[in-house]
């Protein structure tokens, strides 16, 4: 699998395969799966101390820095809220050219928790793609997985399904490869516009986690496609 990732990423020797922007729970979860798959990880955060602490917690194949530095990874994961993700992509600009940008955000109105903040007919991923530089490719992934389940790599004793949407075949293949390497099942559901449905469905799932009527839901559930 490492060789597979290397071919996709155009490298014969390991370098920084992935940069994660953010140092919260989702950054920890995604980094844990990436490390399990043999990748190296760079953590960039606004707070250098928190980024350094997370890197130290995760182990030897992790470096850290601040968002003032250009991301070194071939794959750049936006493990921050939606508004912050848009700002980061705009600020980095051409520093993201040629990279695969993974949008994990769920554009929920957290003041009311009753709607999404994007207009109908679009998605957070599509809005981020409009801000990304030419030559980069935005992929939607990990928005349907919760942080705790990513650390474990499973939910209910079963590997996680990770839904992926993107317009570039090589970019979606790269994300699929790292998902597989991390012990999960990648499900490429179509072009980037499918992020609209992924964000909407995850919003419903989030409201169920927060609903006391579902007392067994504690942000540790997972979506699973069976046959």
PDB file of N, CA, C and O in Angstrom, residues 103-154:
ATOM      1  N   UNK A 103     -11.448  18.523   2.180  1.00  0.00           N
ATOM      2  CA  UNK A 103     -12.405  19.282   2.987  1.00  0.00           C
ATOM      3  C   UNK A 103     -13.212  18.317   3.838  1.00  0.00           C
ATOM      4  O   UNK A 103     -13.917  17.461   3.307  1.00  0.00           O
ATOM      5  N   UNK A 104     -13.118  18.445   5.151  1.00  0.00           N
ATOM      6  CA  UNK A 104     -13.854  17.558   6.053  1.00  0.00           C
ATOM      7  C   UNK A 104     -15.010  18.284   6.725  1.00  0.00           C
ATOM      8  O   UNK A 104     -15.689  17.714   7.585  1.00  0.00           O
ATOM      9  N   UNK A 105     -15.264  19.526   6.348  1.00  0.00           N
ATOM     10  CA  UNK A 105     -16.169  20.372   7.134  1.00  0.00           C
ATOM     11  C   UNK A 105     -17.639  20.003   6.943  1.00  0.00           C
ATOM     12  O   UNK A 105     -18.049  19.469   5.909  1.00  0.00           O
ATOM     13  N   UNK A 106     -18.403  20.330   7.956  1.00  0.00           N
ATOM     14  CA  UNK A 106     -19.854  20.264   7.894  1.00  0.00           C
ATOM     15  C   UNK A 106     -20.376  21.666   8.194  1.00  0.00           C
ATOM     16  O   UNK A 106     -20.260  22.151   9.333  1.00  0.00           O
ATOM     17  N   UNK A 107     -20.935  22.344   7.175  1.00  0.00           N
ATOM     18  CA  UNK A 107     -21.305  23.749   7.322  1.00  0.00           C
ATOM     19  C   UNK A 107     -22.623  23.939   8.071  1.00  0.00           C
ATOM     20  O   UNK A 107     -23.601  24.472   7.540  1.00  0.00           O
ATOM     21  N   UNK A 108     -22.613  23.513   9.323  1.00  0.00           N
ATOM     22  CA  UNK A 108     -23.816  23.580  10.155  1.00  0.00           C
ATOM     23  C   UNK A 108     -23.931  24.952  10.800  1.00  0.00           C
ATOM     24  O   UNK A 108     -22.919  25.545  11.210  1.00  0.00           O
ATOM     25  N   UNK A 109     -25.142  25.458  10.899  1.00  0.00           N
ATOM     26  CA  UNK A 109     -25.390  26.675  11.665  1.00  0.00           C
ATOM     27  C   UNK A 109     -25.363  26.291  13.142  1.00  0.00           C
ATOM     28  O   UNK A 109     -26.342  25.781  13.678  1.00  0.00           O
ATOM     29  N   UNK A 110     -24.235  26.494  13.801  1.00  0.00           N
ATOM     30  CA  UNK A 110     -24.083  26.040  15.173  1.00  0.00           C
ATOM     31  C   UNK A 110     -24.777  26.955  16.186  1.00  0.00           C
ATOM     32  O   UNK A 110     -24.868  26.616  17.360  1.00  0.00           O
ATOM     33  N   UNK A 111     -25.278  28.109  15.730  1.00  0.00           N
ATOM     34  CA  UNK A 111     -26.059  28.961  16.624  1.00  0.00           C
ATOM     35  C   UNK A 111     -27.459  28.399  16.833  1.00  0.00           C
ATOM     36  O   UNK A 111     -28.015  28.462  17.934  1.00  0.00           O
ATOM     37  N   UNK A 112     -28.031  27.854  15.757  1.00  0.00           N
ATOM     38  CA  UNK A 112     -29.389  27.311  15.839  1.00  0.00           C
ATOM     39  C   UNK A 112     -29.425  25.794  15.785  1.00  0.00           C
ATOM     40  O   UNK A 112     -30.374  25.173  16.242  1.00  0.00           O
ATOM     41  N   UNK A 113     -28.401  25.205  15.163  1.00  0.00           N
ATOM     42  CA  UNK A 113     -28.298  23.758  14.954  1.00  0.00           C
ATOM     43  C   UNK A 113     -29.533  23.206  14.241  1.00  0.00           C
ATOM     44  O   UNK A 113     -29.993  22.083  14.503  1.00  0.00           O
ATOM     45  N   UNK A 114     -30.075  24.002  13.324  1.00  0.00           N
ATOM     46  CA  UNK A 114     -31.268  23.537  12.609  1.00  0.00           C
ATOM     47  C   UNK A 114     -31.152  23.684  11.090  1.00  0.00           C
ATOM     48  O   UNK A 114     -32.130  23.475  10.371  1.00  0.00           O
ATOM     49  N   UNK A 115     -29.956  24.029  10.598  1.00  0.00           N
ATOM     50  CA  UNK A 115     -29.803  24.193   9.149  1.00  0.00           C
ATOM     51  C   UNK A 115     -28.320  24.250   8.796  1.00  0.00           C
ATOM     52  O   UNK A 115     -27.453  24.342   9.673  1.00  0.00           O
ATOM     53  N   UNK A 116     -28.068  24.206   7.485  1.00  0.00           N
ATOM     54  CA  UNK A 116     -26.724  24.430   6.968  1.00  0.00           C
ATOM     55  C   UNK A 116     -26.577  25.903   6.581  1.00  0.00           C
ATOM     56  O   UNK A 116     -27.573  26.582   6.309  1.00  0.00           O
ATOM     57  N   UNK A 117     -25.350  26.391   6.540  1.00  0.00           N
ATOM     58  CA  UNK A 117     -25.125  27.806   6.235  1.00  0.00           C
ATOM     59  C   UNK A 117     -24.838  28.039   4.754  1.00  0.00           C
ATOM     60  O   UNK A 117     -24.732  29.186   4.324  1.00  0.00           O
ATOM     61  N   UNK A 118     -24.705  26.966   3.965  1.00  0.00           N
ATOM     62  CA  UNK A 118     -24.507  27.140   2.521  1.00  0.00           C
ATOM     63  C   UNK A 118     -25.862  27.212   1.830  1.00  0.00           C
ATOM     64  O   UNK A 118     -26.860  26.677   2.325  1.00  0.00           O
ATOM     65  N   UNK A 119     -25.884  27.861   0.685  1.00  0.00           N
ATOM     66  CA  UNK A 119     -27.118  27.987  -0.074  1.00  0.00           C
ATOM     67  C   UNK A 119     -27.487  26.660  -0.729  1.00  0.00           C
ATOM     68  O   UNK A 119     -26.609  25.834  -1.027  1.00  0.00           O
ATOM     69  N   UNK A 120     -28.782  26.418  -0.974  1.00  0.00           N
ATOM     70  CA  UNK A 120     -29.173  25.222  -1.722  1.00  0.00           C
ATOM     71  C   UNK A 120     -28.486  25.193  -3.086  1.00  0.00           C
ATOM     72  O   UNK A 120     -28.275  26.232  -3.713  1.00  0.00           O
ATOM     73  N   UNK A 121     -28.113  23.996  -3.535  1.00  0.00           N
ATOM     74  CA  UNK A 121     -27.467  23.869  -4.822  1.00  0.00           C
ATOM     75  C   UNK A 121     -25.965  24.038  -4.779  1.00  0.00           C
ATOM     76  O   UNK A 121     -25.312  24.113  -5.827  1.00  0.00           O
ATOM     77  N   UNK A 122     -25.403  24.082  -3.562  1.00  0.00           N
ATOM     78  CA  UNK A 122     -23.952  24.126  -3.436  1.00  0.00           C
ATOM     79  C   UNK A 122     -23.568  23.420  -2.149  1.00  0.00           C
ATOM     80  O   UNK A 122     -24.396  22.823  -1.473  1.00  0.00           O
ATOM     81  N   UNK A 123     -22.286  23.455  -1.820  1.00  0.00           N
ATOM     82  CA  UNK A 123     -21.786  22.777  -0.632  1.00  0.00           C
ATOM     83  C   UNK A 123     -20.556  23.503  -0.120  1.00  0.00           C
ATOM     84  O   UNK A 123     -19.966  24.338  -0.824  1.00  0.00           O
ATOM     85  N   UNK A 124     -20.152  23.168   1.084  1.00  0.00           N
ATOM     86  CA  UNK A 124     -18.913  23.730   1.622  1.00  0.00           C
ATOM     87  C   UNK A 124     -17.738  23.382   0.724  1.00  0.00           C
ATOM     88  O   UNK A 124     -16.880  24.226   0.426  1.00  0.00           O
ATOM     89  N   UNK A 125     -17.697  22.133   0.271  1.00  0.00           N
ATOM     90  CA  UNK A 125     -16.583  21.687  -0.567  1.00  0.00           C
ATOM     91  C   UNK A 125     -16.513  22.472  -1.871  1.00  0.00           C
ATOM     92  O   UNK A 125     -15.424  22.845  -2.331  1.00  0.00           O
ATOM     93  N   UNK A 126     -17.666  22.731  -2.481  1.00  0.00           N
ATOM     94  CA  UNK A 126     -17.677  23.467  -3.741  1.00  0.00           C
ATOM     95  C   UNK A 126     -17.267  24.928  -3.531  1.00  0.00           C
ATOM     96  O   UNK A 126     -16.590  25.519  -4.373  1.00  0.00           O
ATOM     97  N   UNK A 127     -17.672  25.510  -2.410  1.00  0.00           N
ATOM     98  CA  UNK A 127     -17.265  26.886  -2.123  1.00  0.00           C
ATOM     99  C   UNK A 127     -15.762  26.965  -1.890  1.00  0.00           C
ATOM    100  O   UNK A 127     -15.095  27.907  -2.334  1.00  0.00           O
ATOM    101  N   UNK A 128     -15.214  25.978  -1.190  1.00  0.00           N
ATOM    102  CA  UNK A 128     -13.769  25.941  -0.968  1.00  0.00           C
ATOM    103  C   UNK A 128     -13.028  25.746  -2.285  1.00  0.00           C
ATOM    104  O   UNK A 128     -11.987  26.366  -2.529  1.00  0.00           O
ATOM    105  N   UNK A 129     -13.577  24.908  -3.160  1.00  0.00           N
ATOM    106  CA  UNK A 129     -12.939  24.666  -4.465  1.00  0.00           C
ATOM    107  C   UNK A 129     -12.871  25.942  -5.293  1.00  0.00           C
ATOM    108  O   UNK A 129     -11.913  26.145  -6.055  1.00  0.00           O
ATOM    109  N   UNK A 130     -13.860  26.800  -5.164  1.00  0.00           N
ATOM    110  CA  UNK A 130     -13.846  28.059  -5.906  1.00  0.00           C
ATOM    111  C   UNK A 130     -12.723  28.975  -5.441  1.00  0.00           C
ATOM    112  O   UNK A 130     -12.240  29.820  -6.204  1.00  0.00           O
ATOM    113  N   UNK A 131     -12.285  28.808  -4.197  1.00  0.00           N
ATOM    114  CA  UNK A 131     -11.224  29.643  -3.637  1.00  0.00           C
ATOM    115  C   UNK A 131      -9.834  29.045  -3.857  1.00  0.00           C
ATOM    116  O   UNK A 131      -8.832  29.746  -3.707  1.00  0.00           O
ATOM    117  N   UNK A 132      -9.786  27.764  -4.204  1.00  0.00           N
ATOM    118  CA  UNK A 132      -8.508  27.061  -4.335  1.00  0.00           C
ATOM    119  C   UNK A 132      -7.797  27.468  -5.620  1.00  0.00           C
ATOM    120  O   UNK A 132      -8.429  27.792  -6.624  1.00  0.00           O
ATOM    121  N   UNK A 133      -6.459  27.445  -5.620  1.00  0.00           N
ATOM    122  CA  UNK A 133      -5.710  27.856  -6.809  1.00  0.00           C
ATOM    123  C   UNK A 133      -5.807  26.837  -7.930  1.00  0.00           C
ATOM    124  O   UNK A 133      -6.092  25.657  -7.707  1.00  0.00           O
ATOM    125  N   UNK A 134      -5.541  27.288  -9.128  1.00  0.00           N
ATOM    126  CA  UNK A 134      -5.513  26.404 -10.289  1.00  0.00           C
ATOM    127  C   UNK A 134      -4.460  25.326 -10.082  1.00  0.00           C
ATOM    128  O   UNK A 134      -3.365  25.586  -9.582  1.00  0.00           O
ATOM    129  N   UNK A 135      -4.803  24.100 -10.467  1.00  0.00           N
ATOM    130  CA  UNK A 135      -3.878  22.986 -10.317  1.00  0.00           C
ATOM    131  C   UNK A 135      -4.051  22.210  -9.038  1.00  0.00           C
ATOM    132  O   UNK A 135      -3.478  21.133  -8.884  1.00  0.00           O
ATOM    133  N   UNK A 136      -4.827  22.744  -8.105  1.00  0.00           N
ATOM    134  CA  UNK A 136      -5.157  21.988  -6.893  1.00  0.00           C
ATOM    135  C   UNK A 136      -6.481  21.271  -7.113  1.00  0.00           C
ATOM    136  O   UNK A 136      -7.246  21.601  -8.026  1.00  0.00           O
ATOM    137  N   UNK A 137      -6.759  20.271  -6.268  1.00  0.00           N
ATOM    138  CA  UNK A 137      -7.992  19.500  -6.412  1.00  0.00           C
ATOM    139  C   UNK A 137      -8.613  19.289  -5.036  1.00  0.00           C
ATOM    140  O   UNK A 137      -7.972  18.741  -4.138  1.00  0.00           O
ATOM    141  N   UNK A 138      -9.845  19.741  -4.886  1.00  0.00           N
ATOM    142  CA  UNK A 138     -10.557  19.596  -3.613  1.00  0.00           C
ATOM    143  C   UNK A 138     -11.315  18.280  -3.615  1.00  0.00           C
ATOM    144  O   UNK A 138     -12.001  17.941  -4.577  1.00  0.00           O
ATOM    145  N   UNK A 139     -11.171  17.549  -2.529  1.00  0.00           N
ATOM    146  CA  UNK A 139     -11.872  16.280  -2.329  1.00  0.00           C
ATOM    147  C   UNK A 139     -12.632  16.362  -1.016  1.00  0.00           C
ATOM    148  O   UNK A 139     -12.095  16.826  -0.011  1.00  0.00           O
ATOM    149  N   UNK A 140     -13.868  15.929  -1.033  1.00  0.00           N
ATOM    150  CA  UNK A 140     -14.651  15.850   0.207  1.00  0.00           C
ATOM    151  C   UNK A 140     -14.441  14.476   0.816  1.00  0.00           C
ATOM    152  O   UNK A 140     -14.605  13.444   0.152  1.00  0.00           O
ATOM    153  N   UNK A 141     -14.076  14.435   2.090  1.00  0.00           N
ATOM    154  CA  UNK A 141     -13.889  13.161   2.783  1.00  0.00           C
ATOM    155  C   UNK A 141     -13.882  13.410   4.287  1.00  0.00           C
ATOM    156  O   UNK A 141     -13.616  14.524   4.738  1.00  0.00           O
ATOM    157  N   UNK A 142     -14.170  12.391   5.036  1.00  0.00           N
ATOM    158  CA  UNK A 142     -14.111  12.383   6.500  1.00  0.00           C
ATOM    159  C   UNK A 142     -15.176  13.251   7.168  1.00  0.00           C
ATOM    160  O   UNK A 142     -15.193  13.343   8.393  1.00  0.00           O
ATOM    161  N   UNK A 143     -16.067  13.885   6.402  1.00  0.00           N
ATOM    162  CA  UNK A 143     -17.092  14.688   7.077  1.00  0.00           C
ATOM    163  C   UNK A 143     -18.165  13.810   7.706  1.00  0.00           C
ATOM    164  O   UNK A 143     -18.923  14.280   8.566  1.00  0.00           O
ATOM    165  N   UNK A 144     -18.234  12.538   7.316  1.00  0.00           N
ATOM    166  CA  UNK A 144     -19.243  11.638   7.881  1.00  0.00           C
ATOM    167  C   UNK A 144     -18.668  10.734   8.974  1.00  0.00           C
ATOM    168  O   UNK A 144     -19.301   9.769   9.378  1.00  0.00           O
ATOM    169  N   UNK A 145     -17.460  11.044   9.427  1.00  0.00           N
ATOM    170  CA  UNK A 145     -16.850  10.259  10.506  1.00  0.00           C
ATOM    171  C   UNK A 145     -16.599  11.174  11.700  1.00  0.00           C
ATOM    172  O   UNK A 145     -16.232  12.339  11.534  1.00  0.00           O
ATOM    173  N   UNK A 146     -16.794  10.630  12.890  1.00  0.00           N
ATOM    174  CA  UNK A 146     -16.544  11.396  14.104  1.00  0.00           C
ATOM    175  C   UNK A 146     -15.132  11.143  14.615  1.00  0.00           C
ATOM    176  O   UNK A 146     -14.512  10.114  14.313  1.00  0.00           O
ATOM    177  N   UNK A 147     -14.625  12.085  15.392  1.00  0.00           N
ATOM    178  CA  UNK A 147     -13.224  12.056  15.810  1.00  0.00           C
ATOM    179  C   UNK A 147     -12.862  10.800  16.590  1.00  0.00           C
ATOM    180  O   UNK A 147     -11.832  10.167  16.331  1.00  0.00           O
ATOM    181  N   UNK A 148     -13.689  10.422  17.536  1.00  0.00           N
ATOM    182  CA  UNK A 148     -13.378   9.263  18.360  1.00  0.00           C
ATOM    183  C   UNK A 148     -13.323   7.973  17.572  1.00  0.00           C
ATOM    184  O   UNK A 148     -12.473   7.109  17.830  1.00  0.00           O
ATOM    185  N   UNK A 149     -14.208   7.844  16.606  1.00  0.00           N
ATOM    186  CA  UNK A 149     -14.215   6.627  15.795  1.00  0.00           C
ATOM    187  C   UNK A 149     -12.988   6.576  14.888  1.00  0.00           C
ATOM    188  O   UNK A 149     -12.495   5.494  14.564  1.00  0.00           O
ATOM    189  N   UNK A 150     -12.480   7.733  14.477  1.00  0.00           N
ATOM    190  CA  UNK A 150     -11.277   7.758  13.650  1.00  0.00           C
ATOM    191  C   UNK A 150     -10.056   7.312  14.440  1.00  0.00           C
ATOM    192  O   UNK A 150      -9.198   6.596  13.929  1.00  0.00           O
ATOM    193  N   UNK A 151      -9.969   7.722  15.683  1.00  0.00           N
ATOM    194  CA  UNK A 151      -8.853   7.274  16.513  1.00  0.00           C
ATOM    195  C   UNK A 151      -8.872   5.753  16.623  1.00  0.00           C
ATOM    196  O   UNK A 151      -7.844   5.086  16.499  1.00  0.00           O
ATOM    197  N   UNK A 152     -10.075   5.195  16.829  1.00  0.00           N
ATOM    198  CA  UNK A 152     -10.210   3.741  16.951  1.00  0.00           C
ATOM    199  C   UNK A 152     -10.150   3.039  15.609  1.00  0.00           C
ATOM    200  O   UNK A 152      -9.788   1.864  15.522  1.00  0.00           O
ATOM    201  N   UNK A 153     -10.535   3.737  14.546  1.00  0.00           N
ATOM    202  CA  UNK A 153     -10.578   3.141  13.215  1.00  0.00           C
ATOM    203  C   UNK A 153     -11.814   2.298  12.988  1.00  0.00           C
ATOM    204  O   UNK A 153     -11.920   1.614  11.963  1.00  0.00           O
ATOM    205  N   UNK A 154     -12.741   2.360  13.915  1.00  0.00           N
ATOM    206  CA  UNK A 154     -13.933   1.518  13.801  1.00  0.00           C
ATOM    207  C   UNK A 154     -15.067   2.105  14.633  1.00  0.00           C
ATOM    208  O   UNK A 154     -14.865   3.007  15.454  1.00  0.00           O
TER     209      UNK A 154
END
